[in-house]
Amino acid sequence: MSFPAGFVWGAATAAHQLEGGNWNSDCWALEHAKPSFFAEPSADACDHAARYGDDIAVLAALGLNAYRFSIEWARVEPEEGAFSQPALDHYKRVIDACWSRNVQPVATFHHFTNPRWVTRDGGWNDDRFPDRFARYCDVAAGELAGELASACTINEINLPDSLGELMLRVKAKHPDRVAAAEQALGAPVESFFLFAGSETYARRASRAHVLARDAIKAAAPHVPVGMTMSIQECEAEPVETAQAAMRAYKQRVYAPYYELAKQDDFLGVQTYTRTLFGADGRASRRPPSGAEVTQMGYEYRPQALGAACRDAWAATRTPILVTESGIATKDDARRRAFIREALGSVAAAIADGVDIRGYVYWTLLDNFEWMSGYAPLFGLVGVDRRTQARAIKPSAVMLGQIARANSLDAGASEADFALSTSGAAVGLGVNG
Ligand code: BGC
C-alpha cells in the first residue's frame, strides 16, 4: 500500500472560496443579486488573503507537501489592461510561504470566477475571452510561474458541458433569479462559468487553455502545465439506450478535453461521485435508493476516484495529478473512511499501470461552497467564521500521517485521532 517515490500529497483551495472580499468578481455580483442563485454571499470567507501564512503552516505541519491554490484574475486585472502589482506581490508571498515550509505551490489560473469587466462583455460566451485570458496568464506567469511546482490553466474546464442540462432546468425554474443575475452582471447569465455550457463553449475554452498553457510555458519552460477536469465514474444500466447515452455523454463532456490533454504535461483529475445512466437515456447523480448520501446530495462513492483516473489514463496516456477529491460531511469519521477508500482505489490503479503522480484533497479549510454557501463541510480544517479560528480535524492528521509515510498503512488506528481536534497532534494551537 505504498505510493511511488516523490508522490505529491496536498490540499486544494480556490481564491474566491476562502480569500474573502472578492468584490470585483462576477460571482460576488451574483451573490448579491436579489433574488440570488446563491444561498448566501461569500463575504469575508476564511480571511485567507490575510491568514494564508498560518494556513500554509498548518498544511505543512500536518505533513502534506503541496498546496494547490488559485490566482484571482479579478484582483490581478481589475479593469481591462490595468494590472495590480500588489495583487501579484500577494501571490508571490503565498508562493514564498509554501517554499519556506517545503511545500510545493501548485497554482490554478482560473477557478470559476472572472473579473466583472470580462463577464460584462459576455465572459465565456465572448469570442474575445481566450485572448483576454491569455493576456492575464502572460502577465501573471511572467511574475509568478518561475517559482511554481506545477500550474493548472482552467479548473474543471469541462464543468459547463456537464452542467448544461441541469442549468437549463434551473434557469427555467427560476426566471426571477435569472433576471436579477443578468441585471447584476450586465450580461446574460451564460457569461458566468457555471452557466456557460453551449454548443460553442468547448471551442473557446479549448483555445483559452492552449493560449494559457503557451503563456505559462513561455515564462517558465520547466514548470509542468495542465488543465483540470471534472471526471466522475460513469456507469450505465445494461440496456442499449443507457449505454448509448453514456457513450454520447463521454464523447461530449470528456473526449474534446482528453484530446487536448494529450499535449499537456499532466491532467488534473477531480472526482466526487458516480454518474449513472438509466434506460431513459438520462444522466443522473441521484444516488441509488439506500445509498449513503453526502451533504452535497451525492452518493458516497470513494472508489469513483480510481475509476475516473483509469478512464482518463486510457484515453490520454498523460500523467495524472488528482487535483481534487473530497467529501462534504459533518461526520469526520466518514471523511477518514472516504479518504482511505479513495486512496485505495488510486493505489490499485497505480498497481495496474496508471501513471498517477499525486493526490490533492479538496479542501484545506471549510469554505464557501458556491451556490450552497457555507453549509457543506469539505474541509480538513474547520473554520469558526465569527472568530476565524481554525480547528484541525482528525482526518487532517490522518492524511498527514499517510503522506509522511507515503503509505496507506499509516494512520490506520482510530485511537490516534481522539486527541487531535485541538491541533495538538501537529504541534499547533487552534489558530496555527
Ligand atoms: C470545484 C470546487 C468545489 C468542489 C466541491 C469542484 O467542482 O473545483 O471549487 O468546491 O468541486 O463541490
Tab-separated table of C-alpha atoms and ligand atoms in Angstrom:
chain	number	residue	atom	x	y	z
A	1	MET	CA	0.000	0.000	0.000
A	2	SER	CA	2.978	2.324	-0.597
A	3	PHE	CA	2.906	5.097	-3.156
A	4	PRO	CA	5.652	5.856	-5.698
A	5	ALA	CA	8.650	7.884	-4.510
A	6	GLY	CA	8.048	11.617	-4.900
A	7	PHE	CA	4.252	11.234	-4.720
A	8	VAL	CA	2.569	14.616	-4.221
A	9	TRP	CA	0.356	14.914	-1.118
A	10	GLY	CA	-1.622	18.101	-0.882
A	11	ALA	CA	-4.774	20.026	-0.162
A	12	ALA	CA	-6.530	22.380	-2.578
A	13	THR	CA	-8.346	25.701	-2.288
A	14	ALA	CA	-9.669	28.364	-4.674
A	15	ALA	CA	-9.314	32.118	-4.204
A	16	HIS	CA	-12.992	33.083	-4.227
A	17	GLN	CA	-13.917	30.336	-1.793
A	18	LEU	CA	-11.622	31.373	1.032
A	19	GLU	CA	-9.697	34.629	0.495
A	20	GLY	CA	-12.643	36.898	1.362
A	21	GLY	CA	-13.837	40.213	-0.104
A	22	ASN	CA	-13.534	39.246	-3.775
A	23	TRP	CA	-15.938	42.042	-4.653
A	24	ASN	CA	-14.647	42.726	-8.162
A	25	SER	CA	-15.573	39.237	-9.402
A	26	ASP	CA	-18.677	38.185	-11.308
A	27	CYS	CA	-19.521	35.664	-8.594
A	28	TRP	CA	-19.708	38.372	-5.912
A	29	ALA	CA	-22.149	40.296	-8.118
A	30	LEU	CA	-24.319	37.184	-8.468
A	31	GLU	CA	-24.259	36.514	-4.723
A	32	HIS	CA	-25.730	39.973	-4.123
A	33	ALA	CA	-28.449	39.766	-6.769
A	34	LYS	CA	-31.965	39.789	-5.315
A	35	PRO	CA	-33.175	37.055	-5.569
A	36	SER	CA	-29.965	35.077	-5.973
A	37	PHE	CA	-28.954	31.592	-7.052
A	38	PHE	CA	-26.516	31.692	-4.140
A	39	ALA	CA	-27.663	30.632	-0.676
A	40	GLU	CA	-25.586	33.402	0.935
A	41	PRO	CA	-22.748	35.779	-0.010
A	42	SER	CA	-19.098	34.742	0.290
A	43	ALA	CA	-18.403	37.893	2.372
A	44	ASP	CA	-15.107	37.618	4.306
A	45	ALA	CA	-14.881	33.885	3.573
A	46	CYS	CA	-11.985	32.453	5.635
A	47	ASP	CA	-9.949	35.668	5.538
A	48	HIS	CA	-7.256	33.595	3.856
A	49	ALA	CA	-5.968	36.661	1.974
A	50	ALA	CA	-4.569	37.733	5.350
A	51	ARG	CA	-4.180	34.347	7.054
A	52	TYR	CA	-2.528	32.364	4.236
A	53	GLY	CA	0.754	32.113	6.166
A	54	ASP	CA	-0.851	30.403	9.169
A	55	ASP	CA	-2.964	28.186	6.916
A	56	ILE	CA	0.058	27.026	4.912
A	57	ALA	CA	1.899	26.436	8.200
A	58	VAL	CA	-0.916	24.120	9.295
A	59	LEU	CA	-0.818	22.241	5.980
A	60	ALA	CA	2.945	21.772	6.279
A	61	ALA	CA	2.812	20.768	9.940
A	62	LEU	CA	0.270	18.101	9.092
A	63	GLY	CA	2.834	16.502	6.774
A	64	LEU	CA	1.445	17.497	3.380
A	65	ASN	CA	3.949	18.582	0.732
A	66	ALA	CA	1.805	20.520	-1.768
A	67	TYR	CA	-0.663	23.392	-1.671
A	68	ARG	CA	-2.971	23.965	-4.608
A	69	PHE	CA	-4.424	27.500	-4.628
A	70	SER	CA	-5.784	29.800	-7.317
A	71	ILE	CA	-4.699	33.197	-8.570
A	72	GLU	CA	-7.684	35.567	-8.715
A	73	TRP	CA	-7.948	37.272	-12.097
A	74	ALA	CA	-10.401	39.834	-10.685
A	75	ARG	CA	-7.672	41.062	-8.326
A	76	VAL	CA	-4.757	40.828	-10.757
A	77	GLU	CA	-6.518	42.664	-13.621
A	78	PRO	CA	-9.340	44.644	-12.006
A	79	GLU	CA	-10.042	46.596	-15.221
A	80	GLU	CA	-9.017	45.689	-18.732
A	81	GLY	CA	-5.254	46.079	-19.149
A	82	ALA	CA	-4.832	47.567	-15.659
A	83	PHE	CA	-2.742	45.087	-13.727
A	84	SER	CA	-2.313	45.283	-9.974
A	85	GLN	CA	1.269	44.851	-8.767
A	86	PRO	CA	0.183	44.492	-5.112
A	87	ALA	CA	-2.115	41.627	-6.135
A	88	LEU	CA	0.734	39.909	-7.961
A	89	ASP	CA	3.020	40.550	-4.978
A	90	HIS	CA	0.446	38.924	-2.716
A	91	TYR	CA	0.610	35.685	-4.702
A	92	LYS	CA	4.425	35.890	-4.665
A	93	ARG	CA	4.221	35.903	-0.870
A	94	VAL	CA	1.858	32.898	-0.958
A	95	ILE	CA	4.385	31.015	-3.102
A	96	ASP	CA	7.260	32.036	-0.793
A	97	ALA	CA	5.253	30.891	2.239
A	98	CYS	CA	4.912	27.475	0.587
A	99	TRP	CA	8.598	27.042	-0.230
A	100	SER	CA	9.664	28.296	3.192
A	101	ARG	CA	7.892	25.234	4.616
A	102	ASN	CA	8.958	22.789	1.923
A	103	VAL	CA	5.511	22.819	0.373
A	104	GLN	CA	5.214	22.744	-3.431
A	105	PRO	CA	2.979	25.544	-4.742
A	106	VAL	CA	0.506	24.408	-7.413
A	107	ALA	CA	-1.338	27.411	-8.855
A	108	THR	CA	-4.569	27.474	-10.849
A	109	PHE	CA	-5.009	30.479	-13.136
A	110	HIS	CA	-8.807	30.245	-13.427
A	111	HIS	CA	-11.086	28.749	-10.811
A	112	PHE	CA	-14.665	29.661	-11.850
A	113	THR	CA	-14.510	33.463	-11.316
A	114	ASN	CA	-13.882	36.279	-13.798
A	115	PRO	CA	-13.354	39.990	-13.252
A	116	ARG	CA	-16.683	41.785	-13.625
A	117	TRP	CA	-15.487	43.608	-16.766
A	118	VAL	CA	-14.832	40.314	-18.543
A	119	THR	CA	-18.274	38.963	-17.733
A	120	ARG	CA	-19.985	42.265	-18.584
A	121	ASP	CA	-18.618	41.784	-22.112
A	122	GLY	CA	-20.058	38.263	-22.358
A	123	GLY	CA	-17.448	36.316	-20.380
A	124	TRP	CA	-17.166	32.708	-21.515
A	125	ASN	CA	-19.548	33.346	-24.380
A	126	ASP	CA	-17.491	36.173	-25.841
A	127	ASP	CA	-15.012	35.357	-28.611
A	128	ARG	CA	-12.518	37.781	-27.065
A	129	PHE	CA	-12.362	35.594	-23.962
A	130	PRO	CA	-9.431	33.306	-24.927
A	131	ASP	CA	-7.127	36.199	-25.836
A	132	ARG	CA	-8.072	38.171	-22.765
A	133	PHE	CA	-7.446	35.176	-20.546
A	134	ALA	CA	-4.113	34.542	-22.277
A	135	ARG	CA	-3.000	38.144	-21.721
A	136	TYR	CA	-3.718	37.861	-17.982
A	137	CYS	CA	-1.896	34.499	-17.865
A	138	ASP	CA	1.037	36.047	-19.664
A	139	VAL	CA	1.384	38.827	-17.078
A	140	ALA	CA	0.685	36.585	-14.070
A	141	ALA	CA	3.012	33.846	-15.317
A	142	GLY	CA	5.768	36.369	-16.026
A	143	GLU	CA	5.698	37.368	-12.355
A	144	LEU	CA	4.861	34.066	-10.707
A	145	ALA	CA	5.276	30.946	-12.817
A	146	GLY	CA	9.040	30.568	-12.407
A	147	GLU	CA	8.540	29.703	-8.738
A	148	LEU	CA	5.680	27.238	-9.168
A	149	ALA	CA	5.932	23.468	-8.842
A	150	SER	CA	3.048	22.991	-11.326
A	151	ALA	CA	0.415	25.153	-12.985
A	152	CYS	CA	-3.218	24.447	-13.841
A	153	THR	CA	-4.759	26.666	-16.501
A	154	ILE	CA	-8.543	26.274	-16.104
A	155	ASN	CA	-10.224	24.433	-13.256
A	156	GLU	CA	-12.760	21.828	-14.378
A	157	ILE	CA	-12.707	23.089	-17.923
A	158	ASN	CA	-15.498	20.668	-18.855
A	159	LEU	CA	-17.846	21.554	-15.981
A	160	PRO	CA	-20.082	23.860	-18.070
A	161	ASP	CA	-20.598	20.981	-20.520
A	162	SER	CA	-21.503	18.538	-17.781
A	163	LEU	CA	-23.816	21.027	-16.020
A	164	GLY	CA	-25.529	22.044	-19.274
A	165	GLU	CA	-28.875	20.247	-18.901
A	166	LEU	CA	-29.135	20.822	-15.176
A	167	MET	CA	-28.551	24.541	-15.600
A	168	LEU	CA	-31.242	24.739	-18.290
A	169	ARG	CA	-33.724	23.268	-15.801
A	170	VAL	CA	-32.526	25.578	-13.012
A	171	LYS	CA	-32.928	28.633	-15.251
A	172	ALA	CA	-36.407	27.567	-16.383
A	173	LYS	CA	-37.482	27.098	-12.773
A	174	HIS	CA	-36.203	30.458	-11.535
A	175	PRO	CA	-36.798	33.197	-14.121
A	176	ASP	CA	-36.765	35.798	-11.334
A	177	ARG	CA	-33.241	34.789	-10.314
A	178	VAL	CA	-32.096	34.829	-13.932
A	179	ALA	CA	-33.410	38.376	-14.339
A	180	ALA	CA	-31.703	39.548	-11.149
A	181	ALA	CA	-28.454	37.809	-12.117
A	182	GLU	CA	-28.454	39.447	-15.535
A	183	GLN	CA	-29.068	42.833	-14.020
A	184	ALA	CA	-26.186	42.292	-11.583
A	185	LEU	CA	-23.813	41.111	-14.306
A	186	GLY	CA	-24.962	43.499	-17.024
A	187	ALA	CA	-24.839	40.470	-19.315
A	188	PRO	CA	-26.627	37.170	-19.997
A	189	VAL	CA	-26.267	34.671	-17.166
A	190	GLU	CA	-24.406	32.345	-19.556
A	191	SER	CA	-21.426	34.702	-19.285
A	192	PHE	CA	-20.718	33.193	-15.857
A	193	PHE	CA	-18.710	29.950	-15.867
A	194	LEU	CA	-21.266	27.668	-14.212
A	195	PHE	CA	-23.957	28.622	-16.742
A	196	ALA	CA	-21.643	28.792	-19.761
A	197	GLY	CA	-22.426	25.408	-21.334
A	198	SER	CA	-23.323	25.829	-25.022
A	199	GLU	CA	-22.534	24.387	-28.433
A	200	THR	CA	-19.637	26.796	-28.817
A	201	TYR	CA	-18.225	26.740	-25.281
A	202	ALA	CA	-15.718	23.923	-25.892
A	203	ARG	CA	-14.162	25.787	-28.795
A	204	ARG	CA	-13.491	28.916	-26.765
A	205	ALA	CA	-12.469	27.032	-23.630
A	206	SER	CA	-10.031	24.843	-25.556
A	207	ARG	CA	-8.437	27.840	-27.159
A	208	ALA	CA	-8.220	29.604	-23.798
A	209	HIS	CA	-6.431	26.579	-22.343
A	210	VAL	CA	-3.939	26.273	-25.198
A	211	LEU	CA	-3.077	30.002	-25.146
A	212	ALA	CA	-2.749	29.975	-21.366
A	213	ARG	CA	-0.543	26.896	-21.427
A	214	ASP	CA	1.707	28.526	-24.016
A	215	ALA	CA	1.934	31.732	-21.989
A	216	ILE	CA	2.907	29.840	-18.824
A	217	LYS	CA	5.386	27.674	-20.739
A	218	ALA	CA	6.975	30.747	-22.328
A	219	ALA	CA	7.541	32.265	-18.883
A	220	ALA	CA	8.643	29.042	-17.184
A	221	PRO	CA	9.508	26.206	-19.586
A	222	HIS	CA	10.426	23.876	-16.715
A	223	VAL	CA	7.042	24.084	-14.964
A	224	PRO	CA	4.577	21.274	-15.765
A	225	VAL	CA	1.277	22.681	-17.058
A	226	GLY	CA	-2.127	21.050	-17.391
A	227	MET	CA	-5.835	21.750	-17.031
A	228	THR	CA	-8.151	20.094	-14.561
A	229	MET	CA	-11.302	18.175	-15.474
A	230	SER	CA	-14.381	17.127	-13.569
A	231	ILE	CA	-14.435	13.379	-14.210
A	232	GLN	CA	-16.942	11.183	-12.413
A	233	GLU	CA	-17.131	7.407	-12.547
A	234	CYS	CA	-19.703	6.635	-15.254
A	235	GLU	CA	-21.911	3.597	-15.081
A	236	ALA	CA	-24.847	2.610	-17.320
A	237	GLU	CA	-27.650	0.118	-16.892
A	238	PRO	CA	-27.080	-2.924	-19.101
A	239	VAL	CA	-29.506	-1.805	-21.810
A	240	GLU	CA	-28.609	-0.189	-25.111
A	241	THR	CA	-30.375	3.146	-24.500
A	242	ALA	CA	-28.403	3.630	-21.288
A	243	GLN	CA	-25.099	2.511	-22.816
A	244	ALA	CA	-25.604	4.804	-25.808
A	245	ALA	CA	-26.414	7.734	-23.518
A	246	MET	CA	-23.213	7.134	-21.565
A	247	ARG	CA	-21.126	6.969	-24.731
A	248	ALA	CA	-22.675	10.197	-26.023
A	249	TYR	CA	-22.098	11.931	-22.680
A	250	LYS	CA	-18.439	10.921	-22.523
A	251	GLN	CA	-17.960	11.951	-26.117
A	252	ARG	CA	-19.374	15.410	-25.417
A	253	VAL	CA	-18.128	16.111	-21.890
A	254	TYR	CA	-14.766	14.307	-21.718
A	255	ALA	CA	-13.442	13.479	-25.204
A	256	PRO	CA	-12.638	17.003	-26.523
A	257	TYR	CA	-10.571	17.789	-23.434
A	258	TYR	CA	-8.912	14.371	-23.276
A	259	GLU	CA	-7.733	15.141	-26.797
A	260	LEU	CA	-6.250	18.458	-25.631
A	261	ALA	CA	-4.659	16.862	-22.576
A	262	LYS	CA	-2.542	14.646	-24.812
A	263	GLN	CA	-0.411	17.737	-25.487
A	264	ASP	CA	-0.080	18.688	-21.805
A	265	ASP	CA	2.418	17.693	-19.110
A	266	PHE	CA	-0.282	16.341	-16.800
A	267	LEU	CA	-4.035	16.129	-16.423
A	268	GLY	CA	-5.722	17.199	-13.184
A	269	VAL	CA	-8.467	14.707	-12.296
A	270	GLN	CA	-11.297	15.864	-9.989
A	271	THR	CA	-13.820	13.300	-8.838
A	272	TYR	CA	-16.617	13.413	-6.285
A	273	THR	CA	-19.055	10.617	-7.056
A	274	ARG	CA	-20.617	8.452	-9.749
A	275	THR	CA	-22.861	9.415	-12.661
A	276	LEU	CA	-25.489	6.826	-13.563
A	277	PHE	CA	-27.164	6.425	-16.943
A	278	GLY	CA	-30.643	4.925	-16.965
A	279	ALA	CA	-32.761	3.203	-19.586
A	280	ASP	CA	-34.479	6.579	-20.174
A	281	GLY	CA	-31.161	7.765	-21.606
A	282	ARG	CA	-30.595	10.398	-18.923
A	283	ALA	CA	-27.532	11.063	-16.814
A	284	SER	CA	-28.177	11.327	-13.117
A	285	ARG	CA	-26.142	11.978	-9.992
A	286	ARG	CA	-29.161	10.972	-7.908
A	287	PRO	CA	-27.915	8.266	-5.529
A	288	PRO	CA	-29.378	4.762	-5.912
A	289	SER	CA	-32.005	4.014	-3.240
A	290	GLY	CA	-30.467	3.008	0.064
A	291	ALA	CA	-27.083	4.547	-0.788
A	292	GLU	CA	-25.273	6.712	1.756
A	293	VAL	CA	-25.573	10.349	0.711
A	294	THR	CA	-23.153	13.219	1.393
A	295	GLN	CA	-24.078	16.802	2.341
A	296	MET	CA	-23.982	17.642	-1.379
A	297	GLY	CA	-26.658	15.050	-2.090
A	298	TYR	CA	-24.096	12.860	-3.874
A	299	GLU	CA	-23.770	9.115	-3.492
A	300	TYR	CA	-20.901	8.192	-1.109
A	301	ARG	CA	-18.613	6.617	-3.687
A	302	PRO	CA	-14.918	6.998	-2.834
A	303	GLN	CA	-13.758	4.366	-5.326
A	304	ALA	CA	-15.090	6.591	-8.139
A	305	LEU	CA	-11.683	8.278	-7.955
A	306	GLY	CA	-9.737	5.222	-9.129
A	307	ALA	CA	-12.291	4.624	-11.879
A	308	ALA	CA	-12.007	8.225	-13.118
A	309	CYS	CA	-8.195	8.026	-13.165
A	310	ARG	CA	-8.358	4.796	-15.173
A	311	ASP	CA	-10.728	6.390	-17.693
A	312	ALA	CA	-8.521	9.470	-18.109
A	313	TRP	CA	-5.354	7.385	-18.445
A	314	ALA	CA	-6.874	5.018	-21.012
A	315	ALA	CA	-7.976	7.993	-23.121
A	316	THR	CA	-4.869	10.195	-22.843
A	317	ARG	CA	-1.777	8.356	-21.519
A	318	THR	CA	-0.979	11.713	-19.919
A	319	PRO	CA	0.326	11.551	-16.328
A	320	ILE	CA	-2.390	12.274	-13.788
A	321	LEU	CA	-2.396	14.503	-10.748
A	322	VAL	CA	-5.504	14.113	-8.610
A	323	THR	CA	-6.116	17.826	-8.119
A	324	GLU	CA	-9.377	17.365	-6.163
A	325	SER	CA	-11.169	14.572	-4.342
A	326	GLY	CA	-13.214	15.040	-1.215
A	327	ILE	CA	-16.450	14.678	0.689
A	328	ALA	CA	-18.845	17.152	2.314
A	329	THR	CA	-19.821	15.736	5.687
A	330	LYS	CA	-20.254	16.758	9.309
A	331	ASP	CA	-19.007	13.333	10.347
A	332	ASP	CA	-15.233	13.338	10.211
A	333	ALA	CA	-15.102	9.549	10.649
A	334	ARG	CA	-16.849	9.262	7.265
A	335	ARG	CA	-14.272	11.662	5.789
A	336	ARG	CA	-11.474	9.449	7.101
A	337	ALA	CA	-13.102	6.355	5.597
A	338	PHE	CA	-13.703	8.206	2.322
A	339	ILE	CA	-10.072	9.302	2.053
A	340	ARG	CA	-8.741	5.815	2.809
A	341	GLU	CA	-11.087	4.161	0.310
A	342	ALA	CA	-10.407	6.752	-2.397
A	343	LEU	CA	-6.660	6.304	-1.875
A	344	GLY	CA	-7.089	2.538	-2.005
A	345	SER	CA	-8.640	2.894	-5.448
A	346	VAL	CA	-5.755	5.159	-6.504
A	347	ALA	CA	-3.175	2.647	-5.252
A	348	ALA	CA	-4.933	-0.166	-7.140
A	349	ALA	CA	-4.950	1.904	-10.350
A	350	ILE	CA	-1.228	2.654	-9.936
A	351	ALA	CA	-0.558	-1.058	-9.429
A	352	ASP	CA	-2.346	-1.652	-12.736
A	353	GLY	CA	-0.047	0.783	-14.538
A	354	VAL	CA	-1.973	4.064	-14.361
A	355	ASP	CA	0.544	6.912	-14.004
A	356	ILE	CA	-0.781	8.919	-11.038
A	357	ARG	CA	1.695	11.416	-9.600
A	358	GLY	CA	-0.167	12.738	-6.585
A	359	TYR	CA	-3.323	13.219	-4.538
A	360	VAL	CA	-4.625	16.632	-3.516
A	361	TYR	CA	-7.628	16.630	-1.162
A	362	TRP	CA	-10.469	19.116	-1.622
A	363	THR	CA	-10.236	21.126	0.560
A	364	LEU	CA	-7.897	22.522	3.222
A	365	LEU	CA	-10.486	24.659	5.060
A	366	ASP	CA	-14.249	24.522	5.319
A	367	ASN	CA	-15.124	27.283	2.877
A	368	PHE	CA	-17.628	28.909	0.503
A	369	GLU	CA	-19.205	26.097	-1.489
A	370	TRP	CA	-20.529	28.283	-4.329
A	371	MET	CA	-24.330	28.279	-4.610
A	372	SER	CA	-24.621	26.144	-1.467
A	373	GLY	CA	-22.881	28.765	0.687
A	374	TYR	CA	-21.072	27.709	3.847
A	375	ALA	CA	-23.202	24.700	4.856
A	376	PRO	CA	-21.301	21.845	3.128
A	377	LEU	CA	-18.175	20.929	5.090
A	378	PHE	CA	-15.440	19.592	2.815
A	379	GLY	CA	-12.500	20.806	4.898
A	380	LEU	CA	-9.676	19.025	6.682
A	381	VAL	CA	-9.668	22.055	8.975
A	382	GLY	CA	-12.795	23.666	10.397
A	383	VAL	CA	-13.289	27.431	10.490
A	384	ASP	CA	-15.295	29.408	13.024
A	385	ARG	CA	-16.422	32.184	10.710
A	386	ARG	CA	-17.170	34.555	13.601
A	387	THR	CA	-13.676	34.408	15.085
A	388	GLN	CA	-11.850	32.881	12.065
A	389	ALA	CA	-10.335	30.315	14.461
A	390	ARG	CA	-9.149	27.147	12.735
A	391	ALA	CA	-9.781	23.669	14.177
A	392	ILE	CA	-7.776	20.773	12.790
A	393	LYS	CA	-9.962	17.730	12.204
A	394	PRO	CA	-8.797	14.150	12.795
A	395	SER	CA	-8.985	13.460	9.050
A	396	ALA	CA	-6.295	16.111	8.509
A	397	VAL	CA	-3.997	14.355	10.946
A	398	MET	CA	-4.696	11.010	9.310
A	399	LEU	CA	-3.961	12.294	5.825
A	400	GLY	CA	-0.750	13.878	7.099
A	401	GLN	CA	0.355	10.564	8.585
A	402	ILE	CA	-0.346	8.768	5.306
A	403	ALA	CA	1.558	11.490	3.444
A	404	ARG	CA	4.605	11.326	5.713
A	405	ALA	CA	4.746	7.540	5.437
A	406	ASN	CA	3.860	7.668	1.717
A	407	SER	CA	1.760	4.644	2.524
A	408	LEU	CA	-1.822	3.753	3.342
A	409	ASP	CA	-0.545	1.515	6.109
A	410	ALA	CA	-0.069	4.653	8.208
A	411	GLY	CA	-2.723	6.442	10.205
A	412	ALA	CA	-4.972	3.408	10.363
A	413	SER	CA	-5.749	3.430	14.069
A	414	GLU	CA	-8.873	5.359	15.066
A	415	ALA	CA	-7.418	5.746	18.589
A	416	ASP	CA	-4.741	8.065	17.180
A	417	PHE	CA	-7.341	10.654	16.348
A	418	ALA	CA	-9.140	11.024	19.623
A	419	LEU	CA	-6.895	13.864	20.795
A	420	SER	CA	-6.298	15.645	17.599
A	421	THR	CA	-9.162	18.088	17.123
A	422	SER	CA	-7.314	20.691	19.189
A	423	GLY	CA	-4.420	20.600	16.755
A	424	ALA	CA	-2.105	19.294	19.481
A	425	ALA	CA	-1.222	16.296	17.334
A	426	VAL	CA	0.626	18.510	14.878
A	427	GLY	CA	2.114	20.791	17.477
A	428	LEU	CA	-0.015	23.792	16.617
A	429	GLY	CA	-2.555	25.765	18.510
A	430	VAL	CA	-6.018	26.059	17.017
A	431	ASN	CA	-5.083	29.277	15.272
A	432	GLY	CA	-1.861	27.967	13.821
B	1	BGC	C1	-14.670	22.667	-7.574
B	1	BGC	C2	-14.557	23.259	-6.189
B	1	BGC	C3	-15.759	22.853	-5.362
B	1	BGC	C4	-15.755	21.342	-5.245
B	1	BGC	C5	-16.806	20.736	-4.342
B	1	BGC	C6	-15.230	21.278	-7.622
B	1	BGC	O1	-16.186	21.248	-8.632
B	1	BGC	O2	-13.461	22.773	-8.268
B	1	BGC	O3	-14.441	24.646	-6.314
B	1	BGC	O4	-15.821	23.479	-4.133
B	1	BGC	O5	-15.903	20.791	-6.527
B	1	BGC	O6	-18.090	20.852	-4.856
